[in-house]
C-alpha cells in the first residue's frame, strides 16, 4: 500500500492518540480533560497517515463555532512531521468545512513569540487585528497574545 496522508473529523476514539500528541508535541500541553471537552463540545479534525497502523495521529485542530464565527482553539502537529504542510492541510479543512455551514469570520490568538504559527496563519490570509499585552505566562514573565482574523 502506498503511503498517503488524509484528514477526517476527529472521533472520540482518537482521544488517547491526541493526548499522546499533546503530551509529546505541545510546548504548552492541554492535558486529557481539556481534550475530552474539546472532542465533546467543539469541532475537531485530525491528520493521519495510512502507514500509522497503531492509530497514531500526526496532527489535530480544534475550533469552536458560534453562528457565523469560528475560533481556532488549538492546532498541533507531531514534532517529527513538521514543515510538510500538515498544519496547512488541517487549517484548510477547518476553513472549507466551516464555510460550507455558513461561517464567514475566523478568529484566533497566538503567542507573540510563536513565529511558526504566525507565518502559517498569515500564509492563509489571516490579518492581525489586535494585541493583548502580558496575556500569556512565560518562564521569564509574560508575553502578548496577537489576535488574528480572516473574513471571507
Ligand atoms: C505551528 C505548527 C502547527 C505548524 O505545523 P507544520 O505542519 O509544521 O506547518 P506547515 O508545514 O503546514 O507550514 C505551513 C507554513 O507555516 C509556516 N511555518 C511553519 N513552521 C514554521 C517554522 N518553523 N518557521 C517558520 N515558518 C513556519 C511557513 O509559512 C509554512 O510554509 P512553508 O513550509 O511553505 O514555508 C507546528 O509548528 C506546531 O504544532 N507547533 C506547536 C503547537 C503550536 O504552537 N500551535 C499553535 C498554537 S496558536
JSON list of C-alpha atoms and ligand atoms in Angstrom, two decimals:
[
{"chain": "A", "resi": 1, "resn": "UNK", "atom": "CA", "xyz": [0.00, 0.00, 0.00]},
{"chain": "A", "resi": 2, "resn": "UNK", "atom": "CA", "xyz": [1.45, 3.40, -0.90]},
{"chain": "A", "resi": 3, "resn": "UNK", "atom": "CA", "xyz": [1.74, 5.97, 1.84]},
{"chain": "A", "resi": 4, "resn": "UNK", "atom": "CA", "xyz": [-0.90, 8.66, 1.94]},
{"chain": "A", "resi": 5, "resn": "UNK", "atom": "CA", "xyz": [-1.97, 11.39, 4.27]},
{"chain": "A", "resi": 6, "resn": "UNK", "atom": "CA", "xyz": [-5.62, 12.04, 4.96]},
{"chain": "A", "resi": 7, "resn": "UNK", "atom": "CA", "xyz": [-7.74, 14.34, 7.08]},
{"chain": "A", "resi": 8, "resn": "UNK", "atom": "CA", "xyz": [-11.02, 13.49, 8.75]},
{"chain": "A", "resi": 9, "resn": "UNK", "atom": "CA", "xyz": [-13.18, 14.80, 11.60]},
{"chain": "A", "resi": 10, "resn": "UNK", "atom": "CA", "xyz": [-11.87, 13.60, 14.98]},
{"chain": "A", "resi": 11, "resn": "UNK", "atom": "CA", "xyz": [-13.67, 10.77, 16.75]},
{"chain": "A", "resi": 12, "resn": "UNK", "atom": "CA", "xyz": [-13.96, 10.17, 20.50]},
{"chain": "A", "resi": 13, "resn": "UNK", "atom": "CA", "xyz": [-11.86, 7.04, 19.88]},
{"chain": "A", "resi": 14, "resn": "UNK", "atom": "CA", "xyz": [-8.96, 9.32, 18.84]},
{"chain": "A", "resi": 15, "resn": "UNK", "atom": "CA", "xyz": [-8.68, 10.54, 22.45]},
{"chain": "A", "resi": 16, "resn": "UNK", "atom": "CA", "xyz": [-5.61, 8.54, 23.51]},
{"chain": "A", "resi": 17, "resn": "UNK", "atom": "CA", "xyz": [-3.70, 9.42, 20.30]},
{"chain": "A", "resi": 18, "resn": "UNK", "atom": "CA", "xyz": [-4.49, 13.12, 20.72]},
{"chain": "A", "resi": 19, "resn": "UNK", "atom": "CA", "xyz": [-3.50, 13.04, 24.41]},
{"chain": "A", "resi": 20, "resn": "UNK", "atom": "CA", "xyz": [-0.19, 11.43, 23.36]},
{"chain": "A", "resi": 21, "resn": "UNK", "atom": "CA", "xyz": [0.32, 14.06, 20.63]},
{"chain": "A", "resi": 22, "resn": "UNK", "atom": "CA", "xyz": [-0.41, 16.85, 23.14]},
{"chain": "A", "resi": 23, "resn": "UNK", "atom": "CA", "xyz": [1.98, 15.39, 25.73]},
{"chain": "A", "resi": 24, "resn": "UNK", "atom": "CA", "xyz": [4.84, 14.93, 23.25]},
{"chain": "A", "resi": 25, "resn": "UNK", "atom": "CA", "xyz": [4.47, 17.81, 20.76]},
{"chain": "A", "resi": 26, "resn": "UNK", "atom": "CA", "xyz": [2.72, 20.69, 22.53]},
{"chain": "A", "resi": 27, "resn": "UNK", "atom": "CA", "xyz": [5.05, 23.20, 24.23]},
{"chain": "A", "resi": 28, "resn": "UNK", "atom": "CA", "xyz": [2.07, 24.11, 26.46]},
{"chain": "A", "resi": 29, "resn": "UNK", "atom": "CA", "xyz": [0.16, 20.82, 26.88]},
{"chain": "A", "resi": 30, "resn": "UNK", "atom": "CA", "xyz": [-3.58, 20.94, 27.44]},
{"chain": "A", "resi": 31, "resn": "UNK", "atom": "CA", "xyz": [-3.95, 17.62, 29.29]},
{"chain": "A", "resi": 32, "resn": "UNK", "atom": "CA", "xyz": [-6.63, 14.98, 28.94]},
{"chain": "A", "resi": 33, "resn": "UNK", "atom": "CA", "xyz": [-9.62, 16.76, 30.49]},
{"chain": "A", "resi": 34, "resn": "UNK", "atom": "CA", "xyz": [-9.44, 19.79, 28.16]},
{"chain": "A", "resi": 35, "resn": "UNK", "atom": "CA", "xyz": [-9.03, 17.45, 25.18]},
{"chain": "A", "resi": 36, "resn": "UNK", "atom": "CA", "xyz": [-12.09, 15.41, 26.22]},
{"chain": "A", "resi": 37, "resn": "UNK", "atom": "CA", "xyz": [-14.05, 18.66, 26.49]},
{"chain": "A", "resi": 38, "resn": "UNK", "atom": "CA", "xyz": [-12.89, 19.74, 23.02]},
{"chain": "A", "resi": 39, "resn": "UNK", "atom": "CA", "xyz": [-13.87, 16.41, 21.46]},
{"chain": "A", "resi": 40, "resn": "UNK", "atom": "CA", "xyz": [-17.30, 16.58, 23.09]},
{"chain": "A", "resi": 41, "resn": "UNK", "atom": "CA", "xyz": [-18.19, 20.23, 22.59]},
{"chain": "A", "resi": 42, "resn": "UNK", "atom": "CA", "xyz": [-16.19, 21.59, 19.64]},
{"chain": "A", "resi": 43, "resn": "UNK", "atom": "CA", "xyz": [-15.28, 20.60, 16.12]},
{"chain": "A", "resi": 44, "resn": "UNK", "atom": "CA", "xyz": [-12.01, 18.80, 15.54]},
{"chain": "A", "resi": 45, "resn": "UNK", "atom": "CA", "xyz": [-10.07, 17.40, 12.62]},
{"chain": "A", "resi": 46, "resn": "UNK", "atom": "CA", "xyz": [-7.11, 15.01, 12.62]},
{"chain": "A", "resi": 47, "resn": "UNK", "atom": "CA", "xyz": [-4.43, 14.28, 10.05]},
{"chain": "A", "resi": 48, "resn": "UNK", "atom": "CA", "xyz": [-3.24, 10.69, 9.78]},
{"chain": "A", "resi": 49, "resn": "UNK", "atom": "CA", "xyz": [-1.01, 8.58, 7.60]},
{"chain": "A", "resi": 50, "resn": "UNK", "atom": "CA", "xyz": [-2.20, 5.20, 6.40]},
{"chain": "A", "resi": 51, "resn": "UNK", "atom": "CA", "xyz": [1.25, 3.92, 7.44]},
{"chain": "A", "resi": 52, "resn": "UNK", "atom": "CA", "xyz": [0.31, 4.56, 11.06]},
{"chain": "A", "resi": 53, "resn": "UNK", "atom": "CA", "xyz": [-1.19, 1.16, 11.80]},
{"chain": "A", "resi": 54, "resn": "UNK", "atom": "CA", "xyz": [-1.38, 1.94, 15.53]},
{"chain": "A", "resi": 55, "resn": "UNK", "atom": "CA", "xyz": [-3.89, 4.73, 15.01]},
{"chain": "A", "resi": 56, "resn": "UNK", "atom": "CA", "xyz": [-1.25, 7.37, 15.63]},
{"chain": "A", "resi": 57, "resn": "UNK", "atom": "CA", "xyz": [-2.29, 10.85, 14.72]},
{"chain": "A", "resi": 58, "resn": "UNK", "atom": "CA", "xyz": [0.12, 13.32, 13.12]},
{"chain": "A", "resi": 59, "resn": "UNK", "atom": "CA", "xyz": [-1.89, 16.45, 13.81]},
{"chain": "A", "resi": 60, "resn": "UNK", "atom": "CA", "xyz": [-5.04, 17.82, 15.41]},
{"chain": "A", "resi": 61, "resn": "UNK", "atom": "CA", "xyz": [-7.03, 21.04, 15.07]},
{"chain": "A", "resi": 62, "resn": "UNK", "atom": "CA", "xyz": [-9.98, 22.04, 17.23]},
{"chain": "A", "resi": 63, "resn": "UNK", "atom": "CA", "xyz": [-12.23, 25.08, 16.85]},
{"chain": "A", "resi": 64, "resn": "UNK", "atom": "CA", "xyz": [-15.39, 26.45, 18.43]},
{"chain": "A", "resi": 65, "resn": "UNK", "atom": "CA", "xyz": [-18.26, 27.87, 16.41]},
{"chain": "A", "resi": 66, "resn": "UNK", "atom": "CA", "xyz": [-20.95, 30.40, 17.31]},
{"chain": "A", "resi": 67, "resn": "UNK", "atom": "CA", "xyz": [-23.30, 31.28, 14.44]},
{"chain": "A", "resi": 68, "resn": "UNK", "atom": "CA", "xyz": [-21.17, 32.64, 11.58]},
{"chain": "A", "resi": 69, "resn": "UNK", "atom": "CA", "xyz": [-17.93, 32.87, 13.60]},
{"chain": "A", "resi": 70, "resn": "UNK", "atom": "CA", "xyz": [-15.41, 30.13, 14.27]},
{"chain": "A", "resi": 71, "resn": "UNK", "atom": "CA", "xyz": [-12.44, 30.42, 16.62]},
{"chain": "A", "resi": 72, "resn": "UNK", "atom": "CA", "xyz": [-9.32, 28.28, 16.47]},
{"chain": "A", "resi": 73, "resn": "UNK", "atom": "CA", "xyz": [-8.66, 26.75, 19.89]},
{"chain": "A", "resi": 74, "resn": "UNK", "atom": "CA", "xyz": [-5.64, 24.56, 19.10]},
{"chain": "A", "resi": 75, "resn": "UNK", "atom": "CA", "xyz": [-3.56, 23.29, 16.21]},
{"chain": "A", "resi": 76, "resn": "UNK", "atom": "CA", "xyz": [-0.80, 20.81, 16.83]},
{"chain": "A", "resi": 77, "resn": "UNK", "atom": "CA", "xyz": [1.48, 18.78, 14.56]},
{"chain": "A", "resi": 78, "resn": "UNK", "atom": "CA", "xyz": [3.81, 15.98, 15.69]},
{"chain": "A", "resi": 79, "resn": "UNK", "atom": "CA", "xyz": [7.35, 17.38, 16.03]},
{"chain": "A", "resi": 80, "resn": "UNK", "atom": "CA", "xyz": [8.70, 14.75, 13.64]},
{"chain": "A", "resi": 81, "resn": "UNK", "atom": "CA", "xyz": [6.14, 15.59, 10.94]},
{"chain": "A", "resi": 82, "resn": "UNK", "atom": "CA", "xyz": [6.54, 19.38, 10.80]},
{"chain": "A", "resi": 83, "resn": "UNK", "atom": "CA", "xyz": [7.27, 21.52, 7.72]},
{"chain": "A", "resi": 84, "resn": "UNK", "atom": "CA", "xyz": [5.46, 19.04, 5.46]},
{"chain": "A", "resi": 85, "resn": "UNK", "atom": "CA", "xyz": [2.32, 21.12, 5.01]},
{"chain": "A", "resi": 86, "resn": "UNK", "atom": "CA", "xyz": [0.19, 19.17, 7.53]},
{"chain": "A", "resi": 87, "resn": "UNK", "atom": "CA", "xyz": [-0.89, 22.22, 9.55]},
{"chain": "A", "resi": 88, "resn": "UNK", "atom": "CA", "xyz": [-1.85, 23.99, 6.34]},
{"chain": "A", "resi": 89, "resn": "UNK", "atom": "CA", "xyz": [-3.97, 20.97, 5.36]},
{"chain": "A", "resi": 90, "resn": "UNK", "atom": "CA", "xyz": [-5.69, 20.99, 8.77]},
{"chain": "A", "resi": 91, "resn": "UNK", "atom": "CA", "xyz": [-6.35, 24.74, 8.57]},
{"chain": "A", "resi": 92, "resn": "UNK", "atom": "CA", "xyz": [-7.76, 24.34, 5.06]},
{"chain": "A", "resi": 93, "resn": "UNK", "atom": "CA", "xyz": [-10.09, 21.54, 6.24]},
{"chain": "A", "resi": 94, "resn": "UNK", "atom": "CA", "xyz": [-11.31, 23.79, 9.09]},
{"chain": "A", "resi": 95, "resn": "UNK", "atom": "CA", "xyz": [-11.88, 26.77, 6.75]},
{"chain": "A", "resi": 96, "resn": "UNK", "atom": "CA", "xyz": [-13.52, 24.76, 3.94]},
{"chain": "A", "resi": 97, "resn": "UNK", "atom": "CA", "xyz": [-15.80, 22.65, 6.16]},
{"chain": "A", "resi": 98, "resn": "UNK", "atom": "CA", "xyz": [-16.83, 25.71, 8.21]},
{"chain": "A", "resi": 99, "resn": "UNK", "atom": "CA", "xyz": [-17.56, 27.78, 5.11]},
{"chain": "A", "resi": 100, "resn": "UNK", "atom": "CA", "xyz": [-19.98, 25.06, 3.93]},
{"chain": "A", "resi": 101, "resn": "UNK", "atom": "CA", "xyz": [-22.04, 25.56, 7.10]},
{"chain": "A", "resi": 102, "resn": "UNK", "atom": "CA", "xyz": [-22.13, 29.34, 6.91]},
{"chain": "A", "resi": 103, "resn": "UNK", "atom": "CA", "xyz": [-19.07, 30.55, 8.79]},
{"chain": "A", "resi": 104, "resn": "UNK", "atom": "CA", "xyz": [-17.81, 33.86, 7.39]},
{"chain": "A", "resi": 105, "resn": "UNK", "atom": "CA", "xyz": [-15.40, 35.04, 10.09]},
{"chain": "A", "resi": 106, "resn": "UNK", "atom": "CA", "xyz": [-12.46, 33.14, 11.59]},
{"chain": "A", "resi": 107, "resn": "UNK", "atom": "CA", "xyz": [-10.67, 34.21, 14.76]},
{"chain": "A", "resi": 108, "resn": "UNK", "atom": "CA", "xyz": [-7.57, 33.08, 16.60]},
{"chain": "A", "resi": 109, "resn": "UNK", "atom": "CA", "xyz": [-4.99, 34.23, 19.09]},
{"chain": "A", "resi": 110, "resn": "UNK", "atom": "CA", "xyz": [-1.37, 33.25, 19.27]},
{"chain": "A", "resi": 111, "resn": "UNK", "atom": "CA", "xyz": [1.66, 33.97, 21.45]},
{"chain": "A", "resi": 112, "resn": "UNK", "atom": "CA", "xyz": [3.71, 36.84, 20.07]},
{"chain": "A", "resi": 113, "resn": "UNK", "atom": "CA", "xyz": [6.83, 34.61, 20.07]},
{"chain": "A", "resi": 114, "resn": "UNK", "atom": "CA", "xyz": [5.20, 31.78, 18.07]},
{"chain": "A", "resi": 115, "resn": "UNK", "atom": "CA", "xyz": [6.57, 32.79, 14.69]},
{"chain": "A", "resi": 116, "resn": "UNK", "atom": "CA", "xyz": [5.93, 29.39, 13.03]},
{"chain": "A", "resi": 117, "resn": "UNK", "atom": "CA", "xyz": [2.22, 29.64, 13.81]},
{"chain": "A", "resi": 118, "resn": "UNK", "atom": "CA", "xyz": [2.07, 33.34, 12.88]},
{"chain": "A", "resi": 119, "resn": "UNK", "atom": "CA", "xyz": [3.70, 32.57, 9.50]},
{"chain": "A", "resi": 120, "resn": "UNK", "atom": "CA", "xyz": [1.20, 29.75, 8.98]},
{"chain": "A", "resi": 121, "resn": "UNK", "atom": "CA", "xyz": [-1.80, 31.99, 9.70]},
{"chain": "A", "resi": 122, "resn": "UNK", "atom": "CA", "xyz": [-0.50, 34.86, 7.55]},
{"chain": "A", "resi": 123, "resn": "UNK", "atom": "CA", "xyz": [0.16, 32.44, 4.68]},
{"chain": "A", "resi": 124, "resn": "UNK", "atom": "CA", "xyz": [-3.57, 31.65, 4.72]},
{"chain": "A", "resi": 125, "resn": "UNK", "atom": "CA", "xyz": [-4.63, 35.31, 4.66]},
{"chain": "A", "resi": 126, "resn": "UNK", "atom": "CA", "xyz": [-5.20, 35.95, 8.38]},
{"chain": "A", "resi": 127, "resn": "UNK", "atom": "CA", "xyz": [-4.52, 39.54, 9.45]},
{"chain": "A", "resi": 128, "resn": "UNK", "atom": "CA", "xyz": [-3.51, 40.77, 12.87]},
{"chain": "A", "resi": 129, "resn": "UNK", "atom": "CA", "xyz": [-6.22, 43.00, 14.36]},
{"chain": "A", "resi": 130, "resn": "UNK", "atom": "CA", "xyz": [-5.11, 43.35, 17.97]},
{"chain": "A", "resi": 131, "resn": "UNK", "atom": "CA", "xyz": [-2.65, 42.66, 20.74]},
{"chain": "A", "resi": 132, "resn": "UNK", "atom": "CA", "xyz": [-3.36, 41.68, 24.35]},
{"chain": "A", "resi": 133, "resn": "UNK", "atom": "CA", "xyz": [-0.29, 42.69, 26.32]},
{"chain": "A", "resi": 134, "resn": "UNK", "atom": "CA", "xyz": [1.05, 40.31, 29.01]},
{"chain": "A", "resi": 135, "resn": "UNK", "atom": "CA", "xyz": [-1.71, 37.82, 28.23]},
{"chain": "A", "resi": 136, "resn": "UNK", "atom": "CA", "xyz": [0.31, 34.58, 28.45]},
{"chain": "A", "resi": 137, "resn": "UNK", "atom": "CA", "xyz": [2.69, 33.49, 31.18]},
{"chain": "A", "resi": 138, "resn": "UNK", "atom": "CA", "xyz": [6.21, 32.52, 30.20]},
{"chain": "A", "resi": 139, "resn": "UNK", "atom": "CA", "xyz": [9.16, 31.22, 32.20]},
{"chain": "A", "resi": 140, "resn": "UNK", "atom": "CA", "xyz": [10.60, 34.75, 32.16]},
{"chain": "A", "resi": 141, "resn": "UNK", "atom": "CA", "xyz": [7.35, 36.60, 32.85]},
{"chain": "A", "resi": 142, "resn": "UNK", "atom": "CA", "xyz": [4.61, 37.34, 30.36]},
{"chain": "A", "resi": 143, "resn": "UNK", "atom": "CA", "xyz": [4.11, 37.78, 26.64]},
{"chain": "A", "resi": 144, "resn": "UNK", "atom": "CA", "xyz": [1.41, 39.26, 24.44]},
{"chain": "A", "resi": 145, "resn": "UNK", "atom": "CA", "xyz": [-1.36, 37.47, 22.58]},
{"chain": "A", "resi": 146, "resn": "UNK", "atom": "CA", "xyz": [-1.77, 38.53, 18.94]},
{"chain": "A", "resi": 147, "resn": "UNK", "atom": "CA", "xyz": [-5.36, 38.45, 17.68]},
{"chain": "A", "resi": 148, "resn": "UNK", "atom": "CA", "xyz": [-5.89, 37.48, 14.06]},
{"chain": "A", "resi": 149, "resn": "UNK", "atom": "CA", "xyz": [-9.00, 37.33, 11.89]},
{"chain": "A", "resi": 150, "resn": "UNK", "atom": "CA", "xyz": [-9.95, 36.20, 8.41]},
{"chain": "A", "resi": 151, "resn": "UNK", "atom": "CA", "xyz": [-13.22, 37.22, 6.81]},
{"chain": "A", "resi": 152, "resn": "UNK", "atom": "CA", "xyz": [-14.50, 35.54, 3.68]},
{"chain": "B", "resi": 1, "resn": "LIG", "atom": "C1", "xyz": [2.60, 25.77, 14.24]},
{"chain": "B", "resi": 1, "resn": "LIG", "atom": "C2", "xyz": [2.54, 24.31, 13.74]},
{"chain": "B", "resi": 1, "resn": "LIG", "atom": "C3", "xyz": [1.12, 23.79, 13.92]},
{"chain": "B", "resi": 1, "resn": "LIG", "atom": "C4", "xyz": [2.93, 24.30, 12.23]},
{"chain": "B", "resi": 1, "resn": "LIG", "atom": "O1", "xyz": [2.80, 22.95, 11.77]},
{"chain": "B", "resi": 1, "resn": "LIG", "atom": "P1", "xyz": [3.51, 22.44, 10.42]},
{"chain": "B", "resi": 1, "resn": "LIG", "atom": "O2", "xyz": [2.77, 21.22, 9.97]},
{"chain": "B", "resi": 1, "resn": "LIG", "atom": "O3", "xyz": [4.97, 22.32, 10.63]},
{"chain": "B", "resi": 1, "resn": "LIG", "atom": "O4", "xyz": [3.23, 23.65, 9.41]},
{"chain": "B", "resi": 1, "resn": "LIG", "atom": "P2", "xyz": [3.19, 23.54, 7.83]},
{"chain": "B", "resi": 1, "resn": "LIG", "atom": "O5", "xyz": [4.24, 22.57, 7.35]},
{"chain": "B", "resi": 1, "resn": "LIG", "atom": "O6", "xyz": [1.80, 23.33, 7.35]},
{"chain": "B", "resi": 1, "resn": "LIG", "atom": "O7", "xyz": [3.69, 25.01, 7.45]},
{"chain": "B", "resi": 1, "resn": "LIG", "atom": "C5", "xyz": [2.88, 25.91, 6.73]},
{"chain": "B", "resi": 1, "resn": "LIG", "atom": "C6", "xyz": [3.56, 27.28, 6.76]},
{"chain": "B", "resi": 1, "resn": "LIG", "atom": "O8", "xyz": [3.64, 27.75, 8.12]},
{"chain": "B", "resi": 1, "resn": "LIG", "atom": "C7", "xyz": [4.89, 28.46, 8.30]},
{"chain": "B", "resi": 1, "resn": "LIG", "atom": "N1", "xyz": [5.76, 27.72, 9.21]},
{"chain": "B", "resi": 1, "resn": "LIG", "atom": "C8", "xyz": [5.53, 26.51, 9.78]},
{"chain": "B", "resi": 1, "resn": "LIG", "atom": "N2", "xyz": [6.56, 26.17, 10.58]},
{"chain": "B", "resi": 1, "resn": "LIG", "atom": "C9", "xyz": [7.45, 27.18, 10.52]},
{"chain": "B", "resi": 1, "resn": "LIG", "atom": "C10", "xyz": [8.72, 27.42, 11.14]},
{"chain": "B", "resi": 1, "resn": "LIG", "atom": "N3", "xyz": [9.27, 26.52, 12.00]},
{"chain": "B", "resi": 1, "resn": "LIG", "atom": "N4", "xyz": [9.35, 28.57, 10.89]},
{"chain": "B", "resi": 1, "resn": "LIG", "atom": "C11", "xyz": [8.82, 29.49, 10.04]},
{"chain": "B", "resi": 1, "resn": "LIG", "atom": "N5", "xyz": [7.61, 29.33, 9.40]},
{"chain": "B", "resi": 1, "resn": "LIG", "atom": "C12", "xyz": [6.95, 28.18, 9.65]},
{"chain": "B", "resi": 1, "resn": "LIG", "atom": "C13", "xyz": [5.51, 28.55, 6.92]},
{"chain": "B", "resi": 1, "resn": "LIG", "atom": "O9", "xyz": [4.95, 29.70, 6.29]},
{"chain": "B", "resi": 1, "resn": "LIG", "atom": "C14", "xyz": [4.99, 27.28, 6.27]},
{"chain": "B", "resi": 1, "resn": "LIG", "atom": "O10", "xyz": [5.01, 27.30, 4.86]},
{"chain": "B", "resi": 1, "resn": "LIG", "atom": "P3", "xyz": [6.36, 26.82, 4.09]},
{"chain": "B", "resi": 1, "resn": "LIG", "atom": "O11", "xyz": [6.77, 25.49, 4.70]},
{"chain": "B", "resi": 1, "resn": "LIG", "atom": "O12", "xyz": [5.90, 26.71, 2.66]},
{"chain": "B", "resi": 1, "resn": "LIG", "atom": "O13", "xyz": [7.38, 27.89, 4.34]},
{"chain": "B", "resi": 1, "resn": "LIG", "atom": "C15", "xyz": [3.58, 23.41, 14.49]},
{"chain": "B", "resi": 1, "resn": "LIG", "atom": "O14", "xyz": [4.83, 24.04, 14.50]},
{"chain": "B", "resi": 1, "resn": "LIG", "atom": "C16", "xyz": [3.16, 23.08, 15.93]},
{"chain": "B", "resi": 1, "resn": "LIG", "atom": "O15", "xyz": [2.46, 22.09, 16.19]},
{"chain": "B", "resi": 1, "resn": "LIG", "atom": "N6", "xyz": [3.63, 23.90, 16.91]},
{"chain": "B", "resi": 1, "resn": "LIG", "atom": "C17", "xyz": [3.31, 23.66, 18.34]},
{"chain": "B", "resi": 1, "resn": "LIG", "atom": "C18", "xyz": [1.88, 23.98, 18.65]},
{"chain": "B", "resi": 1, "resn": "LIG", "atom": "C19", "xyz": [1.53, 25.41, 18.34]},
{"chain": "B", "resi": 1, "resn": "LIG", "atom": "O16", "xyz": [2.31, 26.33, 18.56]},
{"chain": "B", "resi": 1, "resn": "LIG", "atom": "N7", "xyz": [0.30, 25.61, 17.83]},
{"chain": "B", "resi": 1, "resn": "LIG", "atom": "C20", "xyz": [-0.24, 26.95, 17.54]},
{"chain": "B", "resi": 1, "resn": "LIG", "atom": "C21", "xyz": [-0.98, 27.45, 18.74]},
{"chain": "B", "resi": 1, "resn": "LIG", "atom": "S1", "xyz": [-1.65, 29.08, 18.41]}
]
